[in-house]
Coordinates of N, CA, C and O in Angstrom, one line a residue:
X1 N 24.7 -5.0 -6.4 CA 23.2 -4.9 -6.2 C 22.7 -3.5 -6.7 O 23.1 -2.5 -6.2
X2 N 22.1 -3.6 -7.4 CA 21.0 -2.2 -8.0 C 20.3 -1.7 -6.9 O 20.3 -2.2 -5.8
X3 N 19.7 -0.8 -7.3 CA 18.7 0.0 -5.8 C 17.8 0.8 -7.3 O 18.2 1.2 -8.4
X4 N 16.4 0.9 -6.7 CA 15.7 1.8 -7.6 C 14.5 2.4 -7.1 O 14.4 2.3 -5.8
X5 N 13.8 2.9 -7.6 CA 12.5 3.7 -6.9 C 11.6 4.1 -8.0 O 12.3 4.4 -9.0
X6 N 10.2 4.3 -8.2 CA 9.4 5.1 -8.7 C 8.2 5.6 -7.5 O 7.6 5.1 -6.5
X7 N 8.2 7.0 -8.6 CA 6.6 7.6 -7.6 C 5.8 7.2 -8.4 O 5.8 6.4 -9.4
X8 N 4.8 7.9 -7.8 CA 3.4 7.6 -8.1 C 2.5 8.6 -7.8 O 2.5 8.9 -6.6
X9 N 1.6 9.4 -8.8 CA 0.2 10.5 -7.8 C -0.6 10.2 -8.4 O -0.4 10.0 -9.6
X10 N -1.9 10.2 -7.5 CA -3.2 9.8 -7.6 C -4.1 10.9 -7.1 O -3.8 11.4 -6.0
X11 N -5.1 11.4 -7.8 CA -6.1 12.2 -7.2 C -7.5 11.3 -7.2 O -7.9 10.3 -7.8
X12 N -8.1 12.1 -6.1 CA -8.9 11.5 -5.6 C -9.7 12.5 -5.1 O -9.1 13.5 -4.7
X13 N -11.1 12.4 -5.1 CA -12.3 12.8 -4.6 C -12.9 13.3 -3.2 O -13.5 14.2 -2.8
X14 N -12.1 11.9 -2.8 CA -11.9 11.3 -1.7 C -11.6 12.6 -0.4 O -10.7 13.5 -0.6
X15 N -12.3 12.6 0.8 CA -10.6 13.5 2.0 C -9.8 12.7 2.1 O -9.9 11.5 2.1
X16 N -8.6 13.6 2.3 CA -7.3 12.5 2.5 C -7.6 12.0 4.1 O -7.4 10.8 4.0
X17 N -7.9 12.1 5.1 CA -8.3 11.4 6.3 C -8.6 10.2 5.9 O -8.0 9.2 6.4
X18 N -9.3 10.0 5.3 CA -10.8 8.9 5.0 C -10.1 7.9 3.6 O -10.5 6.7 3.3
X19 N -9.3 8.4 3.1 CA -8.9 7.9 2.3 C -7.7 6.8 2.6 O -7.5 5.7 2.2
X20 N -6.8 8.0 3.8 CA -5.9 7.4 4.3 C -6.0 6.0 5.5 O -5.2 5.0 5.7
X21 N -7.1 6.5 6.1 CA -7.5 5.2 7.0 C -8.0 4.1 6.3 O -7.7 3.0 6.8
X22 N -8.5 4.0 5.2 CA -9.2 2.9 4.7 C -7.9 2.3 4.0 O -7.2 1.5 4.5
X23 N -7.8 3.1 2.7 CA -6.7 2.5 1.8 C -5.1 2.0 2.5 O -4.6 1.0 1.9
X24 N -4.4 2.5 3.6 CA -3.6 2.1 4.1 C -3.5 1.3 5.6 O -3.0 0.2 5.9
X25 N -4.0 2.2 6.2 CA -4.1 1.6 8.0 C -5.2 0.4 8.1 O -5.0 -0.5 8.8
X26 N -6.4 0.5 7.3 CA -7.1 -0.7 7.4 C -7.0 -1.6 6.2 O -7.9 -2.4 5.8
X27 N -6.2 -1.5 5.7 CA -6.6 -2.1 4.1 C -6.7 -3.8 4.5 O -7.3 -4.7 4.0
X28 N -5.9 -3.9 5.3 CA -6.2 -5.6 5.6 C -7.3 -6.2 6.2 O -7.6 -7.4 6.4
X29 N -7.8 -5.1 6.3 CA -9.4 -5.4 7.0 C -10.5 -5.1 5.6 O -11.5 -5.8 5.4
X30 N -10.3 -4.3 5.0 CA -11.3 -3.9 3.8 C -10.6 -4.3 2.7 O -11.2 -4.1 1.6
X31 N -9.7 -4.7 2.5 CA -9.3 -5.2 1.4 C -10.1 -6.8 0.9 O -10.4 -6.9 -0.3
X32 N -10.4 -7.6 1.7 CA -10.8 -9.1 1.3 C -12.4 -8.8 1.2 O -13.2 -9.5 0.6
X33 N -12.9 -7.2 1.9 CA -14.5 -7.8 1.8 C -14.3 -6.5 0.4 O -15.5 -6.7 0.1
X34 N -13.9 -5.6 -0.5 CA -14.1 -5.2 -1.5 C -13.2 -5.5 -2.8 O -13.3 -4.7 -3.7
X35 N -12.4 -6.7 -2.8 CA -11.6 -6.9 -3.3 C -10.9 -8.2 -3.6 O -9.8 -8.4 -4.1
X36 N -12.0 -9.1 -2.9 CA -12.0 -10.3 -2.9 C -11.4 -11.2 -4.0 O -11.0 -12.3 -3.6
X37 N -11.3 -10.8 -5.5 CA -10.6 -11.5 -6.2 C -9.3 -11.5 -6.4 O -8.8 -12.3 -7.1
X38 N -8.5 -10.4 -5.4 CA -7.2 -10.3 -5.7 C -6.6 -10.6 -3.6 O -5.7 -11.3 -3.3
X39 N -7.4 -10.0 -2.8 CA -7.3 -10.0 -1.1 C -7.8 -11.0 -0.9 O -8.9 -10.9 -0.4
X40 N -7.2 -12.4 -1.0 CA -8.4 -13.0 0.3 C -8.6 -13.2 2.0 O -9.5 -13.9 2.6
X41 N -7.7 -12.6 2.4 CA -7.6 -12.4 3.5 C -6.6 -11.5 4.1 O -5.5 -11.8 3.8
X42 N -6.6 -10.6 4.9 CA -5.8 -10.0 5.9 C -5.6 -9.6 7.5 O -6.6 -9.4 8.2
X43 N -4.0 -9.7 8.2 CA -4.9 -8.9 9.1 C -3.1 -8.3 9.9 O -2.1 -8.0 9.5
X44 N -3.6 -8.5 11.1 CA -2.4 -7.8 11.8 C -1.8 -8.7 12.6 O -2.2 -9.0 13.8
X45 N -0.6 -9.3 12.0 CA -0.2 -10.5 12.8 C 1.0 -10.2 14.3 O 1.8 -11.1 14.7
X46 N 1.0 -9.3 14.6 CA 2.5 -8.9 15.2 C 2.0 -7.1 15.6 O 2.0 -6.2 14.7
X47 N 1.7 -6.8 16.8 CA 1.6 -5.5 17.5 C -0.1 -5.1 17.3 O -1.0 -5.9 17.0
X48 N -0.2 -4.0 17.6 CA -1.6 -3.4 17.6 C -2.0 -2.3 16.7 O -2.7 -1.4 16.9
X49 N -1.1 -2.9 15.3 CA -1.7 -1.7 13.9 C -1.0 -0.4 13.9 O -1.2 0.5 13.1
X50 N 0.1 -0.2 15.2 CA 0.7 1.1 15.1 C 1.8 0.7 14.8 O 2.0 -0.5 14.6
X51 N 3.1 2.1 14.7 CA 4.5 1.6 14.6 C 5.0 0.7 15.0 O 4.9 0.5 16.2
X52 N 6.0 -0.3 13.9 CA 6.1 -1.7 14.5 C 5.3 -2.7 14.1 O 5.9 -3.8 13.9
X53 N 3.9 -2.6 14.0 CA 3.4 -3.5 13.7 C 3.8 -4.4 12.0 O 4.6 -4.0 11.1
X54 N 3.0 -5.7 12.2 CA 3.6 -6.6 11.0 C 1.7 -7.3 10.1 O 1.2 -8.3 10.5
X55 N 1.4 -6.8 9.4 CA 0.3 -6.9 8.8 C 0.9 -8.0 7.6 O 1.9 -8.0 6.9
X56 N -0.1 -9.0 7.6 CA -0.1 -10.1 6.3 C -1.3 -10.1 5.5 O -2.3 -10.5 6.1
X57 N -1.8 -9.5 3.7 CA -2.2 -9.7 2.9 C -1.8 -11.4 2.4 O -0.8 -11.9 1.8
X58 N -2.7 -11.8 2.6 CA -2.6 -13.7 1.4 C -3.7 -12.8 -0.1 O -4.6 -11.9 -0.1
X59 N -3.3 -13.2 -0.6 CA -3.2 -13.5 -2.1 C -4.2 -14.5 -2.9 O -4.1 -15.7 -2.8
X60 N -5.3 -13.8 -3.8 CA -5.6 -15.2 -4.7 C -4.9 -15.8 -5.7 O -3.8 -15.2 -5.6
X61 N -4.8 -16.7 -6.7 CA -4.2 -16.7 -7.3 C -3.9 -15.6 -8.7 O -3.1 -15.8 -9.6
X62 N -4.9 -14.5 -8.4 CA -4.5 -13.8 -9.4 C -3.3 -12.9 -9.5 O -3.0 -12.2 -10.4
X63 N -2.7 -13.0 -8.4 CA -1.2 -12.8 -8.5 C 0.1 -13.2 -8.4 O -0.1 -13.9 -7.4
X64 N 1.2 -13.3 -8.7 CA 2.0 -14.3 -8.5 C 3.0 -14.5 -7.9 O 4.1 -14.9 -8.2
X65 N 2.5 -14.1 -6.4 CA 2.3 -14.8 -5.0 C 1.5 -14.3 -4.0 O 0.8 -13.3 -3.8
X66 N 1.9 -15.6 -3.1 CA 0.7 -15.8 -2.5 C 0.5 -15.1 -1.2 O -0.4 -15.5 -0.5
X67 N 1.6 -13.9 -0.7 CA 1.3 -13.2 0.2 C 2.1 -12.4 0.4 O 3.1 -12.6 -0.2
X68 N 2.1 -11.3 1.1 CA 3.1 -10.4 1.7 C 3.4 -10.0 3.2 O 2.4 -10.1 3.9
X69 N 3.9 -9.8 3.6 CA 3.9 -9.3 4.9 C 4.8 -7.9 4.7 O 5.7 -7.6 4.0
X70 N 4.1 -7.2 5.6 CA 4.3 -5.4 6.1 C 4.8 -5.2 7.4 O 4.6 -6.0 8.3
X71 N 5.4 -4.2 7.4 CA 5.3 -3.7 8.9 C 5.5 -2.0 8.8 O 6.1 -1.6 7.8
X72 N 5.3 -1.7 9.2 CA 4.8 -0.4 9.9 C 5.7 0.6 10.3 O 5.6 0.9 11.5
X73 N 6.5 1.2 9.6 CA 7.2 2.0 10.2 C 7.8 3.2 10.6 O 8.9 3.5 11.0
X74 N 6.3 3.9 10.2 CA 6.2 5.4 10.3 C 4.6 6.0 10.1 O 3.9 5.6 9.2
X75 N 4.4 6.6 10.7 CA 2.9 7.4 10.4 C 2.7 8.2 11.0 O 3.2 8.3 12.1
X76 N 2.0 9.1 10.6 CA 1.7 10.3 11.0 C 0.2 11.0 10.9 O 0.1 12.0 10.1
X77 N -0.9 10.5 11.7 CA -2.2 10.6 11.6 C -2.6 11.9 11.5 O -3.7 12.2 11.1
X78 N -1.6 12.9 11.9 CA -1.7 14.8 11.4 C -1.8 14.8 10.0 O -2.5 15.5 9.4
X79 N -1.1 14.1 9.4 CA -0.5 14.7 7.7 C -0.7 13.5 6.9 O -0.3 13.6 5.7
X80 N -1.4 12.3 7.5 CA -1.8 11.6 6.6 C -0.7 10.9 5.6 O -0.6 10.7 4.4
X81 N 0.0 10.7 6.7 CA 1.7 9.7 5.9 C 2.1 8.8 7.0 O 2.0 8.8 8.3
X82 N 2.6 7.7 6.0 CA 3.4 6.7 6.6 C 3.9 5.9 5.9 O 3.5 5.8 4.8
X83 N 4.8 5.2 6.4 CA 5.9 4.2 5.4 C 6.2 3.0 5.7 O 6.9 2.9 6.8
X84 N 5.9 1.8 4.9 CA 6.1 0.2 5.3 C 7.0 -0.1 4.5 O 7.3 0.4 3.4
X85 N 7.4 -1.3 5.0 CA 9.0 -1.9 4.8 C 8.2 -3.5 4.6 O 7.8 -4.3 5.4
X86 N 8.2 -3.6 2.9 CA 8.3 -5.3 3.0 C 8.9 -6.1 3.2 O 9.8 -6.2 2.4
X87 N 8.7 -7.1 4.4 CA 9.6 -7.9 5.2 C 9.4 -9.5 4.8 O 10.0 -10.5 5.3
X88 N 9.0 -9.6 4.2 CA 8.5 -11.1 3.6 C 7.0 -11.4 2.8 O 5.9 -10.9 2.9
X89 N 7.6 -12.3 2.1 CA 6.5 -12.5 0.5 C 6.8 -11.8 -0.8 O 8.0 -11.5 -1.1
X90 N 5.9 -11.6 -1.4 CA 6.0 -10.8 -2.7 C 7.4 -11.0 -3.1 O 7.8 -12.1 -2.7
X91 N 8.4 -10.2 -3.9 CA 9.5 -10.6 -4.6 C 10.6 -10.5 -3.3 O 11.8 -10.5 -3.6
X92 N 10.3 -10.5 -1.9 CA 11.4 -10.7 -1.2 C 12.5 -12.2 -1.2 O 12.6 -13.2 -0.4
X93 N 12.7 -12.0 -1.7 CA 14.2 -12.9 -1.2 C 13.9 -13.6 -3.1 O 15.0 -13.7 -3.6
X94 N 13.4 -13.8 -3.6 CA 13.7 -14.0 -5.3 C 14.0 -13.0 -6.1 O 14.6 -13.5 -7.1
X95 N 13.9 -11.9 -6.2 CA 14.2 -10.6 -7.0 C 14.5 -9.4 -6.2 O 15.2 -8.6 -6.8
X96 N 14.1 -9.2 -4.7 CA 14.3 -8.2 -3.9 C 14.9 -8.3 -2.8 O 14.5 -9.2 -2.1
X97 N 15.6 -7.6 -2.3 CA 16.4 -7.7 -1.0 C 15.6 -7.1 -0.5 O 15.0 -7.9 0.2
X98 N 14.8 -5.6 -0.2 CA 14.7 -4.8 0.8 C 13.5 -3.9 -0.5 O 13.8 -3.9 -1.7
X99 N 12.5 -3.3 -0.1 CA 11.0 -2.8 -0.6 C 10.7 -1.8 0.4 O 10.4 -2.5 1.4
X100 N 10.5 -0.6 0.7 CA 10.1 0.6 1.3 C 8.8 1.3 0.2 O 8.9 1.5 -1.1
X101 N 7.8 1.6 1.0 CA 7.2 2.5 0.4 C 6.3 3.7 1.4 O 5.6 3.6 2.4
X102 N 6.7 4.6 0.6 CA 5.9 6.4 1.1 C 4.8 6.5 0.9 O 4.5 6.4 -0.3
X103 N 3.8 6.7 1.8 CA 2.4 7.3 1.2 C 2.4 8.4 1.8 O 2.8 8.5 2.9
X104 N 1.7 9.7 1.0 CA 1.5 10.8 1.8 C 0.4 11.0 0.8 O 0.4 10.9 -0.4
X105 N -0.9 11.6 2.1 CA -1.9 11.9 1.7 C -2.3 13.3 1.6 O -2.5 13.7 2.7
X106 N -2.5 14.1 0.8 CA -2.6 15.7 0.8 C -3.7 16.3 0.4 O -4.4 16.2 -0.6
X107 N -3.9 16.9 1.3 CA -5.5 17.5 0.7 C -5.5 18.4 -0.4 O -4.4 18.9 -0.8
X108 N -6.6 18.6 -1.0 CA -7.0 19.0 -2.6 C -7.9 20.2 -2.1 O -8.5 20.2 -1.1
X109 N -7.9 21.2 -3.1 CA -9.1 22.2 -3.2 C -9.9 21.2 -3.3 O -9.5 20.0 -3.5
X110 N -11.2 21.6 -3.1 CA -12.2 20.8 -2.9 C -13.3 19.7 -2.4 O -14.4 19.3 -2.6
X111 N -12.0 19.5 -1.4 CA -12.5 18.3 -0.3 C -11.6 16.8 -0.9 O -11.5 15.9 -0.1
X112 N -11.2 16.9 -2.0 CA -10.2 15.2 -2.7 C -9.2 15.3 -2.0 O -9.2 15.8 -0.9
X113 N -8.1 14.8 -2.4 CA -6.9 14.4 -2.0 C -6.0 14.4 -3.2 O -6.7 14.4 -4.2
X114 N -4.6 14.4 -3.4 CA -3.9 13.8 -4.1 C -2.9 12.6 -3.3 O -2.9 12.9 -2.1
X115 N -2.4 11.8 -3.5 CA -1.3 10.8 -2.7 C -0.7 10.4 -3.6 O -0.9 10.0 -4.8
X116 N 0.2 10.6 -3.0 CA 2.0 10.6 -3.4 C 2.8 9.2 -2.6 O 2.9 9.0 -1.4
X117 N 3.1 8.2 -3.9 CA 3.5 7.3 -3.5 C 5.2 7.4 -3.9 O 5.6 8.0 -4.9
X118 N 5.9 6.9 -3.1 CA 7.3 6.6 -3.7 C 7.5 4.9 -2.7 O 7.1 4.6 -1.6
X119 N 8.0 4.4 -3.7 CA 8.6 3.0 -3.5 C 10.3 3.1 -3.9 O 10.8 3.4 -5.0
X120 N 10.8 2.7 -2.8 CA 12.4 2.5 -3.0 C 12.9 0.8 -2.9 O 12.2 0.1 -2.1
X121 N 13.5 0.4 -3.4 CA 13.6 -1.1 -3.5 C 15.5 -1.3 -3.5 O 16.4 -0.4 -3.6
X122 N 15.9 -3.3 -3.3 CA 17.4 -3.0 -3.6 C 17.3 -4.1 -4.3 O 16.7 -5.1 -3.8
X123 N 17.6 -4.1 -5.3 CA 17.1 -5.9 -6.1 C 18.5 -6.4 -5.6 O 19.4 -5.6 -5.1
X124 N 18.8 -8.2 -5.7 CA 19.4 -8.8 -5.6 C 20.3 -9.1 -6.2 O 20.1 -8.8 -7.4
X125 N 21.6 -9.5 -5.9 CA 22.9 -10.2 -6.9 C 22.3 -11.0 -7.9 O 21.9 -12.1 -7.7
X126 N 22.1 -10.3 -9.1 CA 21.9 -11.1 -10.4 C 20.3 -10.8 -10.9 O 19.8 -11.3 -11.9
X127 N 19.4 -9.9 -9.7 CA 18.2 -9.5 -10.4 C 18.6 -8.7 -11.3 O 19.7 -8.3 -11.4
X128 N 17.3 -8.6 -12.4 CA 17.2 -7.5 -13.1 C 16.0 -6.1 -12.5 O 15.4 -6.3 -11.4
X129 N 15.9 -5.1 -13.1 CA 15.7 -4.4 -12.6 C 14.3 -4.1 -13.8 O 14.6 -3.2 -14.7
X130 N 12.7 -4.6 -14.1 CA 11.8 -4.9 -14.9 C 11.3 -3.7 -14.8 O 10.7 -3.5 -13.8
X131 N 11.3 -2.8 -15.7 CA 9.6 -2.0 -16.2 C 8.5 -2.5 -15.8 O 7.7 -2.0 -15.0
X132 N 8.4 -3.7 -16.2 CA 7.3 -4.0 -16.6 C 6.9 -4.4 -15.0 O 5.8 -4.0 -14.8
X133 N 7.2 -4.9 -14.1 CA 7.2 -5.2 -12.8 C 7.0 -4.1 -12.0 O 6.5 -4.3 -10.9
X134 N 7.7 -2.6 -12.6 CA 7.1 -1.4 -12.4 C 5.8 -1.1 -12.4 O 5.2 -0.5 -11.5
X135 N 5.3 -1.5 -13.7 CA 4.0 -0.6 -14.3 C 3.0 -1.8 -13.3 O 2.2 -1.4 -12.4
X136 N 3.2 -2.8 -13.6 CA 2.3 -3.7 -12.3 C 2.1 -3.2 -11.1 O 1.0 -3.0 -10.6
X137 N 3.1 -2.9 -10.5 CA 3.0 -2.5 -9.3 C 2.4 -0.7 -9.1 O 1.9 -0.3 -8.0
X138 N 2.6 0.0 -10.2 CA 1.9 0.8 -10.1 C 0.6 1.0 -10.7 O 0.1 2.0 -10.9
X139 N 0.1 0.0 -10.8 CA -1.4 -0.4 -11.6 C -2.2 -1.0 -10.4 O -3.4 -1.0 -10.3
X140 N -1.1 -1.8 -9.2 CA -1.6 -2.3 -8.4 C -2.3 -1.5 -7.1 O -3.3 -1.7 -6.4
X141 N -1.0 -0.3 -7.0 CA -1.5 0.7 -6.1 C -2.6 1.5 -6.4 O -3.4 1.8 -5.5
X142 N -2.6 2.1 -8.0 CA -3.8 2.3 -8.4 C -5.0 1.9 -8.0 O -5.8 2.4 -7.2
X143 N -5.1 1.1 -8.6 CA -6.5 -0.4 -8.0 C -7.1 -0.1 -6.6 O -8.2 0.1 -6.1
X144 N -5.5 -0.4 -5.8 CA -5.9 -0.3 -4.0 C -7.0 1.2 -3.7 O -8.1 1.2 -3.3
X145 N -6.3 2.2 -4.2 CA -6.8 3.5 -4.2 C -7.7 3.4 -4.4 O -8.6 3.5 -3.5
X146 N -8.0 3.2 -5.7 CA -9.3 3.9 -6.8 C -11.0 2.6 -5.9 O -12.2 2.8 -5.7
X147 N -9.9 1.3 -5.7 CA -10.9 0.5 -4.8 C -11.8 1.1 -3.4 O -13.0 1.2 -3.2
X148 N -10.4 1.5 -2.7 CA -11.2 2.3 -1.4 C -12.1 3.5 -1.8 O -13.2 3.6 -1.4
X149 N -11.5 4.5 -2.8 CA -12.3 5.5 -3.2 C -13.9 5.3 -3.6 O -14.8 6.0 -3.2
X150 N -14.0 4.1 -4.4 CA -15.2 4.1 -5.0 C -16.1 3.6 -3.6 O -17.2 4.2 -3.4
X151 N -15.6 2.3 -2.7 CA -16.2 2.1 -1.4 C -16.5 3.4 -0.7 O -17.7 3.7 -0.4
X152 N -15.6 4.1 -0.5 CA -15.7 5.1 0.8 C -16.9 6.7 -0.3 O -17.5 7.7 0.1
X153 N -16.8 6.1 -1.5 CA -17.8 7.0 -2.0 C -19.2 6.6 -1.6 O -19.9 7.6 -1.3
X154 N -19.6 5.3 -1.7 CA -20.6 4.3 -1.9 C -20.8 4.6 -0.4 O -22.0 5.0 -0.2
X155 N -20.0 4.5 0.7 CA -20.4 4.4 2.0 C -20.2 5.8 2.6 O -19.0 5.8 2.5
X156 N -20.3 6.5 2.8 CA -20.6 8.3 3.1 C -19.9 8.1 4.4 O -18.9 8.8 4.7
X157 N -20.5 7.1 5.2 CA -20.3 7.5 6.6 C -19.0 6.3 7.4 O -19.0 6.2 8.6
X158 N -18.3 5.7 6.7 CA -17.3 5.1 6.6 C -16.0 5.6 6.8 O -15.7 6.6 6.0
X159 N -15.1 5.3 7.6 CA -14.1 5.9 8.0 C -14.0 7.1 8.2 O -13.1 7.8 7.6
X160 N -14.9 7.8 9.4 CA -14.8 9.0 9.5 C -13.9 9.6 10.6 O -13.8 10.8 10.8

C-alpha cells in the first residue's frame, strides 16, 4: 500500500478567525447556500460540531461522488487549526484506505490570512497514486476558500 501527501497555501484577504469559521467549522452549513452547484446539502450527523463530531457533504452531480462524510479530529479555536479524517464517501474504500487533512489558518500583515493545507492519504492494494486526482483536489480546496472569501467579503459582518 502507497501512502502520499500534498500541501497546499492560499492567501487571503480574509482574517484567519472569519475565514476559519466559515470555510471549515461551518462549511456544511454555508456551503449548499453559496455553492449550490457543487454542495447540495450539509450538515452534522453525529456529535455537536466539536471534536469527534461526523459532518456529511452530499454532492451534485458535478462531482464524482455523491458524498463524503468527516469527522473532526482536532481544533484549535486559538490558532485557527484543525484536522479531519475522511471516514466514508469520496474515494474511501475504491482508491483510498485512510484521507487526513491539516488546515491551519495564519494571520498575514494586513488583516488576510494565509492557510496551509496538507492532506495525507494511504491508497489501496492495487490503487494508483493520480496527479491528476491531486491537482482536483487542490483546485477543490481552492474553490472552498476563495468561495467563503468572496462571501465573507460580500458579508462584512458574517462570522464574526
Amino acid at each position: 500500500m502507497a501512502s502520499g501527501s500534498w500541501t497546499l497555501e492560499i492567501e487571503s484577504s480574509v482574517e484567519a478567525s472569519r475565514l476559519f469559521k466559515a470555510a471549515v467549522l461551518d462549511w456544511h452549513s454555508l456551503a449548499p447556500k453559496i455553492a449550490p452547484e457543487i454542495v447540495v446539502s450539509g450538515a452534522v450527523i453525529e456529535g455537536e460540531g466539536s471534536v469527534g463530531a461526523v459532518r456529511q457533504l452530499n454532492f451534485s452531480p458535478a462531482l464524482p461522488f455523491g458524498y463524503v462524510k468527516e469527522r473532526l479530529d482536532f481544533v484549535d479555536m486559538d490558532k485557527f487549526e484543525c484536522k479531519q479524517t475522511l471516514v466514508e464517501g469520496g474515494h474511501i474504500g475504491s482508491k483510498l484506505e485512510t484521507a487526513t487533512t491539516h488546515f491551519k489558518f495564519e494571520p498575514a500583515a494586513g488583516g488576510g490570512c494565509v492557510l496551509k493545507v496538507v492532506t495525507t492519504y494511504k491508497l489501496l492494494p492495487g490503487a494508483e497514486d493520480d496527479q491528476g486526482e491531486t491537482m482536483k483536489s487542490k483546485e477543490t480546496v481552492t474553490g472552498i476558500i476563495k468561495a467563503a472569501e468572496a462571501y465573507l467579503l460580500a458579508n462584512p459582518d458574517a462570522y464574526l
